[in-house]
Tab-separated table of C-alpha atoms in Angstrom:
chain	number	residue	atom	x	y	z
E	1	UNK	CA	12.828	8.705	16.027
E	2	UNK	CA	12.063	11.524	13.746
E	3	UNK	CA	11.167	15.251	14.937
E	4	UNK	CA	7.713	14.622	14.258
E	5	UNK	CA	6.843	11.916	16.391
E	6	UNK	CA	8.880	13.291	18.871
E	7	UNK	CA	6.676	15.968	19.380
E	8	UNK	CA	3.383	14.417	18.687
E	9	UNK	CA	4.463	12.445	21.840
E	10	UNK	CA	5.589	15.522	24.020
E	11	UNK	CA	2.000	16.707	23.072
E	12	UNK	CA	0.452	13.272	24.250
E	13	UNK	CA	2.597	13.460	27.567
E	14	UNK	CA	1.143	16.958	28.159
E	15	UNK	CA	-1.936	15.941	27.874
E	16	UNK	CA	-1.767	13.398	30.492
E	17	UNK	CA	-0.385	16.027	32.543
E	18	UNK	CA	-2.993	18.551	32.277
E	19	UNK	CA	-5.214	16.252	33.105
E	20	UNK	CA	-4.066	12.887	34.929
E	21	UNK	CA	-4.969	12.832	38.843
E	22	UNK	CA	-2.559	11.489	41.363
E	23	UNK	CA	-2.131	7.561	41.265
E	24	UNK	CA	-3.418	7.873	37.329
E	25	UNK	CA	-1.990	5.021	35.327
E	26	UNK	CA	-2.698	5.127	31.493
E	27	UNK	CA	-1.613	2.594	29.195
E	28	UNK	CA	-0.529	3.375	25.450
E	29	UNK	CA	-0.554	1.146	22.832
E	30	UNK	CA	1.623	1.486	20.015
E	31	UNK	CA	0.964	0.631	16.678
E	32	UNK	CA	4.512	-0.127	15.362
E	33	UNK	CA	7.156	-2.242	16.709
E	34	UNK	CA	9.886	0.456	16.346
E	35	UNK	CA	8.532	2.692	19.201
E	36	UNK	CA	8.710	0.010	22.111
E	37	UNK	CA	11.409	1.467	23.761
E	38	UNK	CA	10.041	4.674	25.142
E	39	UNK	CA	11.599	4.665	28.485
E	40	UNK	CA	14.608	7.112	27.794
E	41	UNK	CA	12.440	8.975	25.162
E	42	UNK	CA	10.071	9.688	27.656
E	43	UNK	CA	12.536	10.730	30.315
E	44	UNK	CA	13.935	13.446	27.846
E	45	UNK	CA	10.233	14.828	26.938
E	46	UNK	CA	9.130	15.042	30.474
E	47	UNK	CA	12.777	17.107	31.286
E	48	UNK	CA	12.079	19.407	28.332
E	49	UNK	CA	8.388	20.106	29.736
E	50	UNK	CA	9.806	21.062	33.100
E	51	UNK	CA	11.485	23.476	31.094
E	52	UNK	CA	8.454	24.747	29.531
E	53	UNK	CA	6.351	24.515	32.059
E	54	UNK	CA	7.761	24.021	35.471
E	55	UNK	CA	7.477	27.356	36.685
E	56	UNK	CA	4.005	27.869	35.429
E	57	UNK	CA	0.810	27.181	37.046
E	58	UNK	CA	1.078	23.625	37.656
E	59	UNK	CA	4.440	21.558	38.065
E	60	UNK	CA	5.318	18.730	35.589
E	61	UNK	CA	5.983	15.843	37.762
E	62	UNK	CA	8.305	13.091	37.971
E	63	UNK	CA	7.115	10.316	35.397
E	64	UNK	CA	7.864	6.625	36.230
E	65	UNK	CA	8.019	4.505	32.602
E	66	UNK	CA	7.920	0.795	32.311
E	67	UNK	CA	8.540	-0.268	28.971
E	68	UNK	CA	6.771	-3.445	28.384
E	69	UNK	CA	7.954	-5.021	25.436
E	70	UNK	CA	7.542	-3.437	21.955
E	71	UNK	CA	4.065	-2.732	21.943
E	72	UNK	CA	2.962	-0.559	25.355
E	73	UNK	CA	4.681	1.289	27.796
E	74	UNK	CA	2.870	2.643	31.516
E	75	UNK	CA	3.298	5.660	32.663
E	76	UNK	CA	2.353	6.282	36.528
E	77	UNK	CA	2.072	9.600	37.280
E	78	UNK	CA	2.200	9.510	40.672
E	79	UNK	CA	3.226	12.762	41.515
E	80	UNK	CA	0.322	14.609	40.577
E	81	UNK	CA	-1.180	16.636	43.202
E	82	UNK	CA	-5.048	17.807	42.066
E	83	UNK	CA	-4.526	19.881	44.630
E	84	UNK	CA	-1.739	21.619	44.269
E	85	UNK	CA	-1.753	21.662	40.571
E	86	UNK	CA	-5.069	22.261	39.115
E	87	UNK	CA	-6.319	20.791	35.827
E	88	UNK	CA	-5.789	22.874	32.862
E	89	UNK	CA	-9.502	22.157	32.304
E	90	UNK	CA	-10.644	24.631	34.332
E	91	UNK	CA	-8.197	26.840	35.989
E	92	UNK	CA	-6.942	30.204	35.051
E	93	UNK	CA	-3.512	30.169	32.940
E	94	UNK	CA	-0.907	33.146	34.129
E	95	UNK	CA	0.421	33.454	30.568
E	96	UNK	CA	2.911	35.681	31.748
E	97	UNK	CA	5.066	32.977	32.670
E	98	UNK	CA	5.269	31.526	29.123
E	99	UNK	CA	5.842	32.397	25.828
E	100	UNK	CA	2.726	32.881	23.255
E	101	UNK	CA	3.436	29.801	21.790
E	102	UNK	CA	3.305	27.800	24.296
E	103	UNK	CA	-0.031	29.788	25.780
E	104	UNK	CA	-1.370	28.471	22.515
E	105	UNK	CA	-0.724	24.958	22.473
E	106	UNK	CA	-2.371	25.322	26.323
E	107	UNK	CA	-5.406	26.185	24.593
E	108	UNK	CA	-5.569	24.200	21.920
E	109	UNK	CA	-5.010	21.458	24.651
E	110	UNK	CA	-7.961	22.614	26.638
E	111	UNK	CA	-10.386	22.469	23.922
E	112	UNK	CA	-9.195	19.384	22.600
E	113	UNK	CA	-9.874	17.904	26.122
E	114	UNK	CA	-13.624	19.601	26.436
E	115	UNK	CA	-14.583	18.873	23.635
E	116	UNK	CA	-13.758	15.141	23.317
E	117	UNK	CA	-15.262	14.964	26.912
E	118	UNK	CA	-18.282	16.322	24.856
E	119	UNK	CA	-18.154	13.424	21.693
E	120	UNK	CA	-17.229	11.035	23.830
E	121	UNK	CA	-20.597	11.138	26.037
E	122	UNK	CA	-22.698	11.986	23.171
E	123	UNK	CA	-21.595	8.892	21.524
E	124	UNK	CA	-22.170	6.665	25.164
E	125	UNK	CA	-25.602	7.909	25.331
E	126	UNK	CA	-26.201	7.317	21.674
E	127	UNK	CA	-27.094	11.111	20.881
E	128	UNK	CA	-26.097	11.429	16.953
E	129	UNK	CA	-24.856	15.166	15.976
E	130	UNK	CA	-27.734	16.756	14.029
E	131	UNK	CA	-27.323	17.598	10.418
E	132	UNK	CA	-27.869	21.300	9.037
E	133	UNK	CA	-31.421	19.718	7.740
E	134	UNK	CA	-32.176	18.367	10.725
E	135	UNK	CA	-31.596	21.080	12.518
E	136	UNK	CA	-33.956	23.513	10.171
E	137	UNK	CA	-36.626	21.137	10.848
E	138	UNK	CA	-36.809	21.491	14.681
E	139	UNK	CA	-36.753	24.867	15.247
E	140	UNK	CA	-36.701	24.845	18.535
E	141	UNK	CA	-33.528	23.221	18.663
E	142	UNK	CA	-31.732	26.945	17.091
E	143	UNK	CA	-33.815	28.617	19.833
E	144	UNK	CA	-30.723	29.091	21.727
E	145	UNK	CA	-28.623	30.182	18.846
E	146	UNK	CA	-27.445	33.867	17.500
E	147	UNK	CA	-24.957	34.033	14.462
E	148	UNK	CA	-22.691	37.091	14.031
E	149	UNK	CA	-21.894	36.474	10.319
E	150	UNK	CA	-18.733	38.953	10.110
E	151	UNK	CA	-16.443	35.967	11.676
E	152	UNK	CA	-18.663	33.189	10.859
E	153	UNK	CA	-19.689	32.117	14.531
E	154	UNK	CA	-22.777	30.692	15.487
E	155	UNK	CA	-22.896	30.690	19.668
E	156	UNK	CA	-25.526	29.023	22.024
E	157	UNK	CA	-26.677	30.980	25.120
E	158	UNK	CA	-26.641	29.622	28.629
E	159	UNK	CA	-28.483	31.663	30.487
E	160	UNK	CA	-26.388	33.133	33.954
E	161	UNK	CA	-23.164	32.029	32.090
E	162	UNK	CA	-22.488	35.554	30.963
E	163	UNK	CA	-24.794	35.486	28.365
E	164	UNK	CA	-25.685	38.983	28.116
E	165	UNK	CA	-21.744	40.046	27.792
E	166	UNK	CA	-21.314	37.550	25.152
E	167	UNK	CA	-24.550	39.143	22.670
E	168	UNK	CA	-22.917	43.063	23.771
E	169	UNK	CA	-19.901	41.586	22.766
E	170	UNK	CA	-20.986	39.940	19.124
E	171	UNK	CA	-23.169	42.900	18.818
E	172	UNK	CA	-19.917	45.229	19.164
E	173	UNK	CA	-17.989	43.159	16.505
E	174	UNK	CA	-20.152	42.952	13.785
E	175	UNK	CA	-23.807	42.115	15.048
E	176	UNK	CA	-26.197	39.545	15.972
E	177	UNK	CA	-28.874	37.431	14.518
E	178	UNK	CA	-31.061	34.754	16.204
E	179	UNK	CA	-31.860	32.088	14.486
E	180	UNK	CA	-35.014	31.269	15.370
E	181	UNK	CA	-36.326	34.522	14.664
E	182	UNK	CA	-34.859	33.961	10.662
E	183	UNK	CA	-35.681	31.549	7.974
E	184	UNK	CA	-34.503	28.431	6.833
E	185	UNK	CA	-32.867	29.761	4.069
E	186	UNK	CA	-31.054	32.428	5.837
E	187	UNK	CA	-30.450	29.778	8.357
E	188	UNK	CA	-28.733	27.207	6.825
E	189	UNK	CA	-25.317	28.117	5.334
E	190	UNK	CA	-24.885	29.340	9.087
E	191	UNK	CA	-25.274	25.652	10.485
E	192	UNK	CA	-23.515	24.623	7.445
E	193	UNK	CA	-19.782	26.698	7.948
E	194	UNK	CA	-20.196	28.590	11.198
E	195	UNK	CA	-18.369	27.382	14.431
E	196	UNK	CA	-20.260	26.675	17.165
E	197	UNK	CA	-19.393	27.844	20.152
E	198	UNK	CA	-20.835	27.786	23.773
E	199	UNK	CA	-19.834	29.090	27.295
E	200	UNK	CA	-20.989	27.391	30.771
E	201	UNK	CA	-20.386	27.649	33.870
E	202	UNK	CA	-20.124	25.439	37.231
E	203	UNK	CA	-23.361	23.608	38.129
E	204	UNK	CA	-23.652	25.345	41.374
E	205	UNK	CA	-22.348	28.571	41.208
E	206	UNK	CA	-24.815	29.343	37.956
E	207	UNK	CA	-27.956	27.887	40.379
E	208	UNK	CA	-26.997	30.164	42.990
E	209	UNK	CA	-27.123	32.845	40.380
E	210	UNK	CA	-30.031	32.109	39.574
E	211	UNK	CA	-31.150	32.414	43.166
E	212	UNK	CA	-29.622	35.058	43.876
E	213	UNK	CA	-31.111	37.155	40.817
E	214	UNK	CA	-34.471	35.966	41.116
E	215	UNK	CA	-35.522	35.645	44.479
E	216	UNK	CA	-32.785	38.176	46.648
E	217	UNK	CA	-31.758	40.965	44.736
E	218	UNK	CA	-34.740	41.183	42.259
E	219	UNK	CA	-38.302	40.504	42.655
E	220	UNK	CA	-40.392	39.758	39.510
E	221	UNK	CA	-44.205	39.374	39.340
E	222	UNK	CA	-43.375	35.914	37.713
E	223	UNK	CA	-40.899	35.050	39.932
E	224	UNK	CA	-42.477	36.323	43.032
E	225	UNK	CA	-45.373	34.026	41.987
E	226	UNK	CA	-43.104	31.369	41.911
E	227	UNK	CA	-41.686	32.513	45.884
E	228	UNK	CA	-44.748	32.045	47.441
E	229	UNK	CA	-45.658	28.175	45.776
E	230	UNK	CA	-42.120	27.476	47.633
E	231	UNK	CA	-42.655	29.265	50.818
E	232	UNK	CA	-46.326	27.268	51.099
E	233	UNK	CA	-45.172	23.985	50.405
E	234	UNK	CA	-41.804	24.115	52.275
E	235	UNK	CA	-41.252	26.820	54.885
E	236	UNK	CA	-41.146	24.259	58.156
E	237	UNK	CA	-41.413	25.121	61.915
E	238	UNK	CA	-43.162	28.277	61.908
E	239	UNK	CA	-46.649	29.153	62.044
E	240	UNK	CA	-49.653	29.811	59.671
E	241	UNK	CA	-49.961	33.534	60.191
E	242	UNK	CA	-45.506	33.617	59.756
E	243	UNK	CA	-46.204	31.790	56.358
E	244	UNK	CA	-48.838	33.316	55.422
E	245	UNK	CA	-47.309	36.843	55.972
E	246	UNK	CA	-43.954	35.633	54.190
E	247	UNK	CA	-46.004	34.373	51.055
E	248	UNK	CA	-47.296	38.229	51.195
E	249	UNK	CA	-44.159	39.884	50.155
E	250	UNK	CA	-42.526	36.751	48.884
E	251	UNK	CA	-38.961	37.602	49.392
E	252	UNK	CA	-37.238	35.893	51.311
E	253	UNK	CA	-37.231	32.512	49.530
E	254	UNK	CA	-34.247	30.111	51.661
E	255	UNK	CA	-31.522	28.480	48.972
E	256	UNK	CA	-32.643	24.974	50.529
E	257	UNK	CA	-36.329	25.823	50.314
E	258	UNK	CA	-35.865	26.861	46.459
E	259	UNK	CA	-33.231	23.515	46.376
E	260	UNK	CA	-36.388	21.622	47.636
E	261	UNK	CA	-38.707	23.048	44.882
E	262	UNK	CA	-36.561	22.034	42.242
E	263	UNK	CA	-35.903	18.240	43.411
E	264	UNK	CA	-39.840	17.969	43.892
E	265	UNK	CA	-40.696	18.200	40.297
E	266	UNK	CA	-39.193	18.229	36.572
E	267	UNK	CA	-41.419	20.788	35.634
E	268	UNK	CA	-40.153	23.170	38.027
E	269	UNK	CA	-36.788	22.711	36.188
E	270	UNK	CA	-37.284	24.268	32.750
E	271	UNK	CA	-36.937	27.982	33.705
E	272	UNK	CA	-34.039	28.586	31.130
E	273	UNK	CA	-32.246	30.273	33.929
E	274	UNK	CA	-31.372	27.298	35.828
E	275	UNK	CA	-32.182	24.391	33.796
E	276	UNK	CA	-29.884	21.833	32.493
E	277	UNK	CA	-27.350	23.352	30.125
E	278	UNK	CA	-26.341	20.290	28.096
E	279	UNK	CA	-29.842	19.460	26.944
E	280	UNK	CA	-31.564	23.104	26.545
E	281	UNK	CA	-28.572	24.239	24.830
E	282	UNK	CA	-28.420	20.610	22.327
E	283	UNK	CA	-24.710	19.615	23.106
E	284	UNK	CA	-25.042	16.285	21.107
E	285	UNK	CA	-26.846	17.585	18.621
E	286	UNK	CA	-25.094	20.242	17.334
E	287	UNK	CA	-21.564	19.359	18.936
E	288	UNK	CA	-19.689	22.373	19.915
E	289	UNK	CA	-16.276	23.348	17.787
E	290	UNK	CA	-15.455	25.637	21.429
E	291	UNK	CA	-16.391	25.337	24.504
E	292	UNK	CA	-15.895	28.492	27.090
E	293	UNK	CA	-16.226	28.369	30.697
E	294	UNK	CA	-16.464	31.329	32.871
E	295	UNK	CA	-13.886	29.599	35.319
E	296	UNK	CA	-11.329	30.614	32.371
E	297	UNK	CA	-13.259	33.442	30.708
E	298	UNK	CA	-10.777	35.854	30.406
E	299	UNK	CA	-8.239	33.006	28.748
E	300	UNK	CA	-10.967	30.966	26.562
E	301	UNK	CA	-12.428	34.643	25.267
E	302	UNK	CA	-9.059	36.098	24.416
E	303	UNK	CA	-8.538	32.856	22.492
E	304	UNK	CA	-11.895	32.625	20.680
E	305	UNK	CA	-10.938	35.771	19.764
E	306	UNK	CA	-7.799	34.812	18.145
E	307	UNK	CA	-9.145	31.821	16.345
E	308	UNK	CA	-11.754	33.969	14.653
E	309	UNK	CA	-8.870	36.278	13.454
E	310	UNK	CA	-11.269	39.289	14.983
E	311	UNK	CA	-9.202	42.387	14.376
E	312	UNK	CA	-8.139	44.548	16.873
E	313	UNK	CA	-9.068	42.243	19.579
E	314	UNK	CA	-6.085	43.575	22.041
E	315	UNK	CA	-8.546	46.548	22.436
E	316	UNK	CA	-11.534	45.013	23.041
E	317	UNK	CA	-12.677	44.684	27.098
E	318	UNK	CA	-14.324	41.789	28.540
E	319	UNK	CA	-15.619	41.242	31.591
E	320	UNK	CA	-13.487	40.825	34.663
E	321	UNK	CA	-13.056	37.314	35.898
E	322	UNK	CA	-16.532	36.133	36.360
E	323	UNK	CA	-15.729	33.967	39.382
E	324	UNK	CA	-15.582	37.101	41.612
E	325	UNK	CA	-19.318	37.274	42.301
E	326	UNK	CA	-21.291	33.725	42.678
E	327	UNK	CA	-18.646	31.689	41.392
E	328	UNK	CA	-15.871	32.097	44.458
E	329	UNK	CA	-15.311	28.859	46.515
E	330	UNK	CA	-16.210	30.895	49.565
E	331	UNK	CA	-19.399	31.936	48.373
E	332	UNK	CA	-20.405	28.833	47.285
E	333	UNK	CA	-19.793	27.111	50.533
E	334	UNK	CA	-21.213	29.934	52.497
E	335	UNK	CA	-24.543	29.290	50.917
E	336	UNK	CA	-24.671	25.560	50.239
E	337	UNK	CA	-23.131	24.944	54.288
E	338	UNK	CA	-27.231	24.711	55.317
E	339	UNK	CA	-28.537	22.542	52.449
E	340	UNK	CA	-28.290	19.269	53.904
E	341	UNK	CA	-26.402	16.570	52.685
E	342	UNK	CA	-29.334	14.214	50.920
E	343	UNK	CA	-31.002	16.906	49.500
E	344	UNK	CA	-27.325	18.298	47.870
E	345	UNK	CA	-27.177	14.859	46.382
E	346	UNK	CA	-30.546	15.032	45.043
E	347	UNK	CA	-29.606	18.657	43.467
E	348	UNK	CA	-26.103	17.029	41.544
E	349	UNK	CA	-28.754	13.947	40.729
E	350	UNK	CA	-30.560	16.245	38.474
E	351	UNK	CA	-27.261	18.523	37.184
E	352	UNK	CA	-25.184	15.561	36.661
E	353	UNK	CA	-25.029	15.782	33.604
E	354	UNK	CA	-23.807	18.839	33.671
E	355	UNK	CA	-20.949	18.334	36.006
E	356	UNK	CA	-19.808	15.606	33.790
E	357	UNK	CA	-20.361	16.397	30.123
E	358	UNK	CA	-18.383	20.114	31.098
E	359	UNK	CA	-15.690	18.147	34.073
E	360	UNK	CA	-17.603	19.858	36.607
E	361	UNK	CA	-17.004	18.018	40.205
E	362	UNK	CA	-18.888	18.873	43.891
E	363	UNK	CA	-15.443	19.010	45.536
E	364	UNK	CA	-16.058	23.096	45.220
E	365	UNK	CA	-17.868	22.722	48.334
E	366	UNK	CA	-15.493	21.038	50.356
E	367	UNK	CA	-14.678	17.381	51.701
E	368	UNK	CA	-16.321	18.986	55.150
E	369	UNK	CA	-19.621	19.560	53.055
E	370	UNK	CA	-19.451	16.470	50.641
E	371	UNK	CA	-18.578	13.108	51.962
């Protein structure tokens, strides 16, 4: 076997590593007779990884092969804790326990698997990816969309994903245009040879964000407006003159109360703070080149970065890990503990697609909360 294939295959192996389960079983087929026997091959890949990579943040495990004749081989990995080695997907990479290199091929691995996640349920749903014409003729598909033309990047905002940092950041590197606010001309050699790029965020931490901004720590005429429809029409067991006094200042809207609110309508669900992500933002349609997460901000940025060839970019601060505020598993739980169960799977019913388009899951909360 030549040094090519070789390492194609220690690539492929990898990637079932980073993000196999325990129990996974994947099948390969191969498209030439002269690979069938894979067995020792694979034994000698999976040693070198442990090399690479056993002392990093997740463990290579064993790997059984079965070579099955000349034209498939199994692999069980069956030694793949989720959780005691999290998915590359969406945990935080401590790259000081590996070389650059290797930190590299980790995130070229990472957007490889989001964004074939991505194509892969655009093309199940039968959502085509726009063309550059298509896209100038709905203009309210670029509403999302700024363009800093000095590294040729075109990014969607998701609203309480960051977005904010991300235009202060573009702005700082060479500015910011909207597209919706240009025209069609000036538009289209944008959504002709920019990359597009988007960051998200988990499901439920960026709804109790939302919450959190809207109806805790702020309080907005619009907004406020919006606190008292939810305190009529769903504050329970107390009395008329309690309600009516609570709809008066308006802020103390309950998570479940505003969880209730949302599952009672669609249109209560296109506030572009906490609306769905993959549709406002036109995933299929304009089919994302990077995809961010604020679970891995700090690694995902620094790479972005990298690929755009921005100079100086050693120098230039983000924020700090964004998980620290809503986004911490203790958080989360501590607020979602009093939602009850049906109306938490009415709430994933409507993100769901969401969680699954971006590998999103409700274990966050906790087998003690959902089961």
């Amino acid at each position: 076997m030549d040094r090519r294939t070789y390492e194609e295959l220690k690539k492929l192996l990898l990637l079932l590593l980073t993000i196999s389960f325990t129990g996974f079983v994947c099948q390969i087929s191969m498209v030439s007779q002269k690979y069938g026997k894979y067995g020792n091959i694979m034994q000698r890949i999976t040693l070198n990884l442990r090399e690479d990579y056993g002392h990093g943040p997740y463990r290579v495990p064993k790997v059984k092969t079965a070579d099955l004749g000349t034209e498939s081989l199994v692999m069980d990995l069956t030694n793949f804790s989720k959780t005691s080695n999290e998915t590359l997907d969406n945990s935080p990479i401590d790259r000081k326990s590996m070389s650059w290199e290797n930190w590299l091929y980790l995130m070229e691995t990472r957007q490889m698997i989001r964004t074939d996640r991505m194509n892969r349920l655009c093309t199940e749903m039968n959502r085509t990816k726009y063309t550059p014409d298509e896209l100038l003729v709905r203009k309210g598909l670029r509403a999302t969309l700024y363009s800093n033309d000095r590294y040729n990047i075109t990014f969607s905002v998701v609203k309480k994903a960051a977005s904010n940092n991300f235009q202060n950041l573009f702005k700082s590197i060479g500015g910011l245009t909207r597209l919706y606010s240009v025209s069609e001309e000036m538009c289209k050699p944008r959504l002709e040879t920019h990359t597009r790029a988007v960051f998200v965020r988990h499901p439920l931490s960026r709804f109790l964000s939302a919450y959190i901004d809207k109806f805790v720590l702020h309080h907005i005429d619009h907004f406020l407006s919006i606190g008292r429809i939810i305190i009529d029409y769903y504050r329970r067991n107390v009395t008329r003159r309690e309600r009516l006094k609570a709809m008066k200042k308006a802020d103390d809207v309950k998570l479940e109360e505003f969880i209730q609110y949302i599952v009672k309508s669609p249109k209560h669900r296109r506030n572009t703070h906490w609306n769905n992500y993959w549709s406002h933002n036109r995933a299929c349609e304009l089919r994302f080149d990077f995809i961010g997460k604020l679970e891995t901000i700090q690694d995902d940025v620094r790479f972005m970065l990298y690929k755009l060839k921005v100079e100086n970019r050693d120098n230039i601060e983000f924020l700090k890990p964004y998980v620290t505020y809503h986004g911490k598993q203790e958080k989360l739980r501590k607020y979602y503990k009093n939602v009850s169960l049906p109306l938490l799977r009415q709430l994933y019913s409507i993100y769901h697609m969401d969680f699954k388009m971006f590998g999103y899951d409700m274990e966050i909360l906790g087998h003690e909360i959902w089961s």
